[in-house]
Short mmCIF file of C-alpha atoms in Angstrom, two decimals:
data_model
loop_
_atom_site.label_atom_id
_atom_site.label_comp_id
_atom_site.label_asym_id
_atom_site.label_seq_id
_atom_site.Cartn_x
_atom_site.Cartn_y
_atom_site.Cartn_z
CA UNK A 100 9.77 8.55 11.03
CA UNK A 101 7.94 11.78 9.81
CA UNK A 102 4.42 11.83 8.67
CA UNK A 103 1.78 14.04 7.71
CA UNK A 104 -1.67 13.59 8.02
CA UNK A 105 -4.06 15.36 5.97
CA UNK A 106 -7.59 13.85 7.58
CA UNK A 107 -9.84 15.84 4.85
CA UNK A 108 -9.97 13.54 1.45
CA UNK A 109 -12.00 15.92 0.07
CA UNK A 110 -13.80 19.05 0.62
CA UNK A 111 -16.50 20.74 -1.71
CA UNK A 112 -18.14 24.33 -1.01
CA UNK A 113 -19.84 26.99 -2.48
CA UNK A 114 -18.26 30.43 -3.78
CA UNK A 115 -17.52 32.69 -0.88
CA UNK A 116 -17.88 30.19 1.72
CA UNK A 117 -14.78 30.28 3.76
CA UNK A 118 -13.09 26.38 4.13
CA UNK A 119 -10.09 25.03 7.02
CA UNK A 120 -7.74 22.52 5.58
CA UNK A 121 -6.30 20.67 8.51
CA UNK A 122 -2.84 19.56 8.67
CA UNK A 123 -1.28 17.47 11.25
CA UNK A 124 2.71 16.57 11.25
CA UNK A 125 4.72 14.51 13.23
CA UNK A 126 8.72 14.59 13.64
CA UNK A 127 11.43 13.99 16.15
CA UNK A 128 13.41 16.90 14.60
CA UNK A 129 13.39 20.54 16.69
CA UNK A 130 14.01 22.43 13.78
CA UNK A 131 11.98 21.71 11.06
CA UNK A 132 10.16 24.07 8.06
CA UNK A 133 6.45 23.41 6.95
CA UNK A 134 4.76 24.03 3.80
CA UNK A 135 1.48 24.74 1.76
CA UNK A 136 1.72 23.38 -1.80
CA UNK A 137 -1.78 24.06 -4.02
CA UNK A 138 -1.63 21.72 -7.19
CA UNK A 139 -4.20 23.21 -9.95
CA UNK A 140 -5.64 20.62 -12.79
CA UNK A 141 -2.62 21.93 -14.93
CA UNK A 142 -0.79 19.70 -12.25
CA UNK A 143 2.17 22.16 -11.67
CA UNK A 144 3.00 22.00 -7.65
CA UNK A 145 2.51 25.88 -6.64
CA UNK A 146 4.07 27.21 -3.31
CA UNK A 147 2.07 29.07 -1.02
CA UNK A 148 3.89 29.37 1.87
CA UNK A 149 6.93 28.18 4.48
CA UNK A 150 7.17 28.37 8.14
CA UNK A 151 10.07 27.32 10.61
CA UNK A 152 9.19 25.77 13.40
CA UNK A 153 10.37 28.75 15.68
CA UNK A 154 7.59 31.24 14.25
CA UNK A 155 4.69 30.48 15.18
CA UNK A 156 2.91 33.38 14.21
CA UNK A 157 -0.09 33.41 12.51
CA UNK A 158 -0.01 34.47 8.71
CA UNK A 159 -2.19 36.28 6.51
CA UNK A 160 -1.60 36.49 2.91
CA UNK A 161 -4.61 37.79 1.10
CA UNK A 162 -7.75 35.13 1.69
CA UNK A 163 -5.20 33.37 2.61
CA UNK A 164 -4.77 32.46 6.40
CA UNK A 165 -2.39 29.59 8.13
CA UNK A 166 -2.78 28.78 11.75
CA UNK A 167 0.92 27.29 13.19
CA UNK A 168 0.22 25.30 16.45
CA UNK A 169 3.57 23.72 17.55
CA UNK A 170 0.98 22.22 20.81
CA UNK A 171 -1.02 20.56 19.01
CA UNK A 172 1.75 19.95 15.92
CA UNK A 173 -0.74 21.12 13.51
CA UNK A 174 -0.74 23.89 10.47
CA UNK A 175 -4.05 24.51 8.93
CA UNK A 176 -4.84 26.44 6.06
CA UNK A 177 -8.02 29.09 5.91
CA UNK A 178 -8.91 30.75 2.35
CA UNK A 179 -11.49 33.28 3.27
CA UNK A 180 -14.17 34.22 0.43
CA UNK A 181 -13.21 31.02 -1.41
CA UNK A 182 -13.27 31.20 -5.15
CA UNK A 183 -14.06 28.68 -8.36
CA UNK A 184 -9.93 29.10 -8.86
CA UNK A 185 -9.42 27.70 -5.67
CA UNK A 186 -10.46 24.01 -6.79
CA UNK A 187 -7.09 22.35 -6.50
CA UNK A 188 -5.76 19.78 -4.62
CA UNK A 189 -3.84 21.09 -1.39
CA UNK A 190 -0.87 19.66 -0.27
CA UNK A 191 0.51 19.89 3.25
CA UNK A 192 4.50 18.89 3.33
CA UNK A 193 7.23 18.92 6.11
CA UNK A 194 10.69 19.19 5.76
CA UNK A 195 13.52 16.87 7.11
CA UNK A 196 16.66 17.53 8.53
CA UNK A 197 20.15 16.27 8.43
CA UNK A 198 22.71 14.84 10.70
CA UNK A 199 23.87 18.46 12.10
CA UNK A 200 19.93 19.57 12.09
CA UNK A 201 19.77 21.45 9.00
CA UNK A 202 16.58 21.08 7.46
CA UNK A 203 16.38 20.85 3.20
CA UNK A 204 14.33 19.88 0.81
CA UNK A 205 13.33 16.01 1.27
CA UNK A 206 9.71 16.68 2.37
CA UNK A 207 7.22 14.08 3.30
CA UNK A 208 4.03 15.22 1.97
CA UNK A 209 0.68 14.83 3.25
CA UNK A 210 -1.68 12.86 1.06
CA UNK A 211 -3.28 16.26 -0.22
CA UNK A 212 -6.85 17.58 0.42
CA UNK A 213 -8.84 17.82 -2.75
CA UNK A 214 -10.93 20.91 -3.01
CA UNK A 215 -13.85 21.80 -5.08
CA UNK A 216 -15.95 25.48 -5.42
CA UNK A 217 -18.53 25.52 -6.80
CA UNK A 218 -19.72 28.87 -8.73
CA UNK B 14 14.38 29.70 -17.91
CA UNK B 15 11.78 31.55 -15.40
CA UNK B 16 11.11 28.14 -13.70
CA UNK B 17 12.01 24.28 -13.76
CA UNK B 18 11.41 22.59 -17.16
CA UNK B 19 11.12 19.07 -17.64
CA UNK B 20 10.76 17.04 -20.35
CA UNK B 21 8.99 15.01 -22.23
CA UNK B 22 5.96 16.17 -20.73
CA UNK B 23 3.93 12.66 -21.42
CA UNK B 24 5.91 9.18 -21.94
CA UNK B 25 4.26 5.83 -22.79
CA UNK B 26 6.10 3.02 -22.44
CA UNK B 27 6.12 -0.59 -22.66
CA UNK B 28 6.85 -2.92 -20.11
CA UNK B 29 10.67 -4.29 -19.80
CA UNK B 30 12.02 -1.15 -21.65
CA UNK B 31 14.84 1.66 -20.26
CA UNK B 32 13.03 5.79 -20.07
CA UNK B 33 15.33 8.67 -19.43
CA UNK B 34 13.91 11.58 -17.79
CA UNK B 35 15.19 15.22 -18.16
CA UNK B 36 15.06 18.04 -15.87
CA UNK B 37 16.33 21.86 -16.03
CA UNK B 38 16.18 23.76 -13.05
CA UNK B 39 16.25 27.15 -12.47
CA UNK B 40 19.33 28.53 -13.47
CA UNK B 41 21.90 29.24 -10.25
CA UNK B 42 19.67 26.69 -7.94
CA UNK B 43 22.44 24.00 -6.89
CA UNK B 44 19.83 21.84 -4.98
CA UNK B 45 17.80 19.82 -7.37
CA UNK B 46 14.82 17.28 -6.36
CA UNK B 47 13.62 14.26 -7.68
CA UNK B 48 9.77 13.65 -6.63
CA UNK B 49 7.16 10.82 -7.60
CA UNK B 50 3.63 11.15 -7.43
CA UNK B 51 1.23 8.21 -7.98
CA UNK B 52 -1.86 7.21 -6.60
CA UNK B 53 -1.18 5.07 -4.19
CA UNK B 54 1.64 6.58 -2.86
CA UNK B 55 0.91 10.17 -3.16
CA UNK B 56 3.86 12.42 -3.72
CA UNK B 57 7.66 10.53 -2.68
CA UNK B 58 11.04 11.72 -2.56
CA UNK B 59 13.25 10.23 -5.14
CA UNK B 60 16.67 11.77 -5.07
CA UNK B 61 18.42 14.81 -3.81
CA UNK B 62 21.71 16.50 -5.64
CA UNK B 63 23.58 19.38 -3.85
CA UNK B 64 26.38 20.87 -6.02
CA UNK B 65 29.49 18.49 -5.89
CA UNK B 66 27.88 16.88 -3.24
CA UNK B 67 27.61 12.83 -3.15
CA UNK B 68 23.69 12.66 -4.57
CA UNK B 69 20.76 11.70 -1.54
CA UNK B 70 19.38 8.50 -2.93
CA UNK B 71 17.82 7.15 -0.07
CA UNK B 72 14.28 7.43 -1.71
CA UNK B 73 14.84 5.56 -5.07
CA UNK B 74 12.54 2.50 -4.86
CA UNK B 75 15.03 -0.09 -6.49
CA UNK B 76 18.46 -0.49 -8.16
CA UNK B 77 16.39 0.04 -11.47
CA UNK B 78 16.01 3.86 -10.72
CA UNK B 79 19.54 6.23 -11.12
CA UNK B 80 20.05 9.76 -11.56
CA UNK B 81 22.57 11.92 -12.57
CA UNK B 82 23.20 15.57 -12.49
CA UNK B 83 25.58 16.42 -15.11
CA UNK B 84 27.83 20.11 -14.98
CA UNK B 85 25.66 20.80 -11.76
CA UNK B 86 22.79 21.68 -13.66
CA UNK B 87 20.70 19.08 -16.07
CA UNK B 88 19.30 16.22 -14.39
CA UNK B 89 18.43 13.07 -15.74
CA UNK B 90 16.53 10.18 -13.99
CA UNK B 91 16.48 6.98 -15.62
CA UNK B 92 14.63 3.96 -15.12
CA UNK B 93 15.59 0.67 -16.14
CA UNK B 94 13.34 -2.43 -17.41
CA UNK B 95 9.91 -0.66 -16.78
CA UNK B 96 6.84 -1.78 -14.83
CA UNK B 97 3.36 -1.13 -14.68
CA UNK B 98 3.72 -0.03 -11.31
CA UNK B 99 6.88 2.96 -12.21
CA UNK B 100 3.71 4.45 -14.00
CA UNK B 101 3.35 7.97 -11.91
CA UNK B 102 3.96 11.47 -12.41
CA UNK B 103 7.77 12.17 -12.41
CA UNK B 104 8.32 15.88 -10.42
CA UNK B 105 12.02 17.81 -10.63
CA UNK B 106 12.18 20.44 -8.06
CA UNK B 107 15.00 22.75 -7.47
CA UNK B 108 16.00 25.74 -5.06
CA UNK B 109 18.44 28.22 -4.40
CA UNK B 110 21.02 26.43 -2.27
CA UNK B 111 19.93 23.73 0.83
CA UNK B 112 18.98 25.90 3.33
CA UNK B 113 15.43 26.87 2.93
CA UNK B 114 16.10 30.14 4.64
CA UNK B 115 16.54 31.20 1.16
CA UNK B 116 14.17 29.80 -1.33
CA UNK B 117 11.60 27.20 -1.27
CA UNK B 118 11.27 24.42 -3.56
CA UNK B 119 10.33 25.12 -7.17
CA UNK B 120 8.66 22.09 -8.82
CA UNK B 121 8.41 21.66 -12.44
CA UNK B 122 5.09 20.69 -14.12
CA UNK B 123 6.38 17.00 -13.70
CA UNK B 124 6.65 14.08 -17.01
CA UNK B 125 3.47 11.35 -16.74
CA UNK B 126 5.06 7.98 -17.42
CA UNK B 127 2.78 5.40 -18.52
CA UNK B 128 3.95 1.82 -18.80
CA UNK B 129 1.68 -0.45 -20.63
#
């Protein structure tokens, strides 16, 4: 069975502190797609980013940073500068695939990281 | 629309009676996504439909929960004799076509249900 771990129940900084959420997956699948999913107190799910489990080069999007470590099955997420809009809750998710190995949308989602900045 | 609408936004309930969920995803996405998200459970696939596709229904908790996609577009997800513990957010999510080579899941903003 898949799983994600998310260890980090909770984080709280400061403004402009930089903050690592840590994601940890587990599957049995060799193709597989990972995701970043920030949920603001509106509590729309917002997409932040995919990765397939054949790149594992490192992204930067803006303060936005994700570290892809098929070795240690892990995908961590780095917002650099961090900002009062950041507070959301942060959702790590994997992706499943089907019978010929085509991975879709039926995710198992980590149990989300809850993050607070304070001004 | 510009993204997936659901509606009602906020349902209450009470205990033993039938709720009908709606969903509109974004228009020319043929993969559509049921999601739950409650507290104890955090967020849980429901339901999958992919075009003509026999539906993916290996995540509805009991016979109580059904969905339909109607015309390969609207979505609804009912829920049978209510209980306190079907109280959770209810999330649509659609994308482009299956592969996620394409498009990622778009999520909607999600209907509350709240059974007393």
């Amino acid at each position: 069975a898949q799983k994600v771990t998310q260890a980090q129940t909770e984080i709280s900084v400061v403004e402009k502190e930089d903050v690592t959420l840590d994601c940890v997956y587990e599957t049995r699948d060799t193709t597989y797609y990972l995701f970043w999913y920030k949920q603001p107190p509106s509590g729309e799910l917002v997409f932040l980013i995919r990765r397939n489990s054949f790149d594992e080069q490192n992204e930067i999007s803006g303060r936005y940073s994700w570290n892809f470590q098929k070795s240690t099955s892990s995908f961590n997420f780095t917002i650099t500068a961090s900002q009062v809009v950041d507070s959301a809750v942060y959702f790590c998710a994997l992706s499943e695939s089907d019978a010929g190995g085509t991975s879709y949308g039926k995710l198992t989602f980590g149990q989300g990281t809850i993050l607070t900045v304070h001004p | 629309g510009a993204g997936v609408s659901q509606s009602p936004s906020n349902k209450v309930t009470e205990k033993g009676k039938d709720v009908e969920l709606r969903c509109d995803p974004i228009s020319g996405h043929t993969a559509l996504y049921w999601y739950r998200q409650s507290l104890g459970q955090g967020l849980e696939f429901l339901i999958y439909f992919q075009g003509n596709s026999a539906p993916d229904k290996s995540g509805l908790p009991s016979d109580r929960f059904s969905a339909e996609r109607t015309g390969g577009s609207v979505s609804t997800l009912t829920i049978q004799r209510t209980q306190q513990e079907d109280s959770a957010v209810y999330l649509c999510a659609s994308s482009q076509d299956r592969a996620f080579w394409n498009s990622p899941l778009h999520f909607g903003n999600g209907t509350r249900l709240t059974v007393t």
